[in-house]
Amino acid sequence: MVTKELIGVVPILPFITSDRTLAAHSRSVVVDQRTKLPPPDPLVHVFNLVGDADSSINSLHKIQAIINAMQPRRCFNKPVDVFKTSRARLPKTLADIPGCIIPRTETADPKNFSELQAACRKFNEWPVIVRSPGYHGGDNMLLLTDESQLDGLKDLSWPYEGICLTQFVDCRDDAGLYQRIRVMMVDGAAYARQCVYSDRWKIHTKSRVDLMDQDIGLRHREEQLLAELRDRVLKDRAPLFQEIYHRIGLDVFGIDFALVNDQIVIFEANACMRFLGRGTASNPLYAYTDSYKKELGVALKKMLVSA
């Protein structure tokens, strides 16, 4: 039984354990490195739930060893594919896809303020996003417009535990708003999930409270965009999303991006994105997103049952 929310994982375990259809056709067992492994069985399927390539390197290697020992019929979200989605590796994984912009990202490991300054000077691209790898939801992430703002990081602890430096791409629309569109890939197919609008550059699901909760016009805008994604955009751009899927290789993962001048600017693509609820769950203001959540649940169930 899952009794608490897990961070940095593929967020599907409560769905699997509570779904009647899946429960009727299978038995779910959560295995970790302390669990006595069952003998190899050609009927066993393994779903790797660890989705963060930056903070879970050791865990992913151990999971691969578990998979090698179990010899399952199929492994969903193989660790080798999770590694392709790290903050620093993703721009290389998705480089040179027509219609797709991946902001440059480099890693650094400064141990003091002078080394932090040197790393940013070497990156030599302003504005720059400085963040801790392995964090989600906007935690430990700052936007610096020029070198003088580095002083604001001087007395923080996290910049000296390893950082990512990412080129900032201004994705504001004509109204001065930022957008963060989420498309989920399930078994190779692309599904629309959400689009959050904000007047702040740092957007996550909780950013809805900034503007969207009070602005019915923005909610209508999201509703229209989701319908357009489902009915036209994802079909028209199927080759692009298929290329992303083939390069990453994960069975279940999300892509967060903005549409800018008919191109998609990708913020991140990984298996840690929530898509079966949370954020808009039980909120009547966003009832129009329910059908997209349901469609994703059906696709996930179909993938698991047919494996």
XYZ file of C-alpha atoms in Angstrom, residues 10 12-17 19 21-23 25-26 28 43-49 73-77 186-187 251-252 275-276 296-307:
44
model
C 6.756 7.865 -12.381
C 1.352 5.829 -11.540
C 1.571 3.449 -8.574
C -1.693 4.522 -6.868
C -3.456 4.207 -10.240
C -2.159 0.660 -10.762
C -2.926 -0.566 -7.258
C -7.647 0.070 -10.690
C -9.302 -4.026 -14.177
C -5.583 -4.160 -13.524
C -6.122 -5.805 -10.131
C -5.604 -9.373 -14.310
C -2.434 -9.040 -12.285
C 1.337 -5.657 -8.196
C 5.273 -13.886 -17.312
C 6.568 -11.095 -15.060
C 6.499 -7.479 -16.213
C 8.589 -4.832 -14.469
C 7.776 -1.120 -14.354
C 10.663 1.021 -13.196
C 9.125 3.778 -11.078
C 9.084 -10.420 -20.134
C 9.033 -6.644 -20.545
C 10.517 -3.741 -18.639
C 8.708 -0.421 -18.829
C 10.792 2.773 -18.530
C 2.243 6.747 -23.443
C 3.437 3.709 -25.394
C 7.201 4.062 -22.303
C 5.619 6.782 -20.138
C -0.723 13.504 -15.316
C -3.463 11.414 -13.670
C -4.424 9.035 -20.404
C -5.683 6.541 -17.850
C -7.218 4.432 -20.606
C -3.990 4.533 -22.632
C -1.897 3.542 -19.625
C -4.236 0.684 -18.757
C -4.258 -0.546 -22.362
C -0.461 -0.570 -22.458
C -0.198 -2.557 -19.225
C -2.965 -5.063 -19.982
C -1.744 -5.784 -23.509
C 1.910 -6.279 -22.530
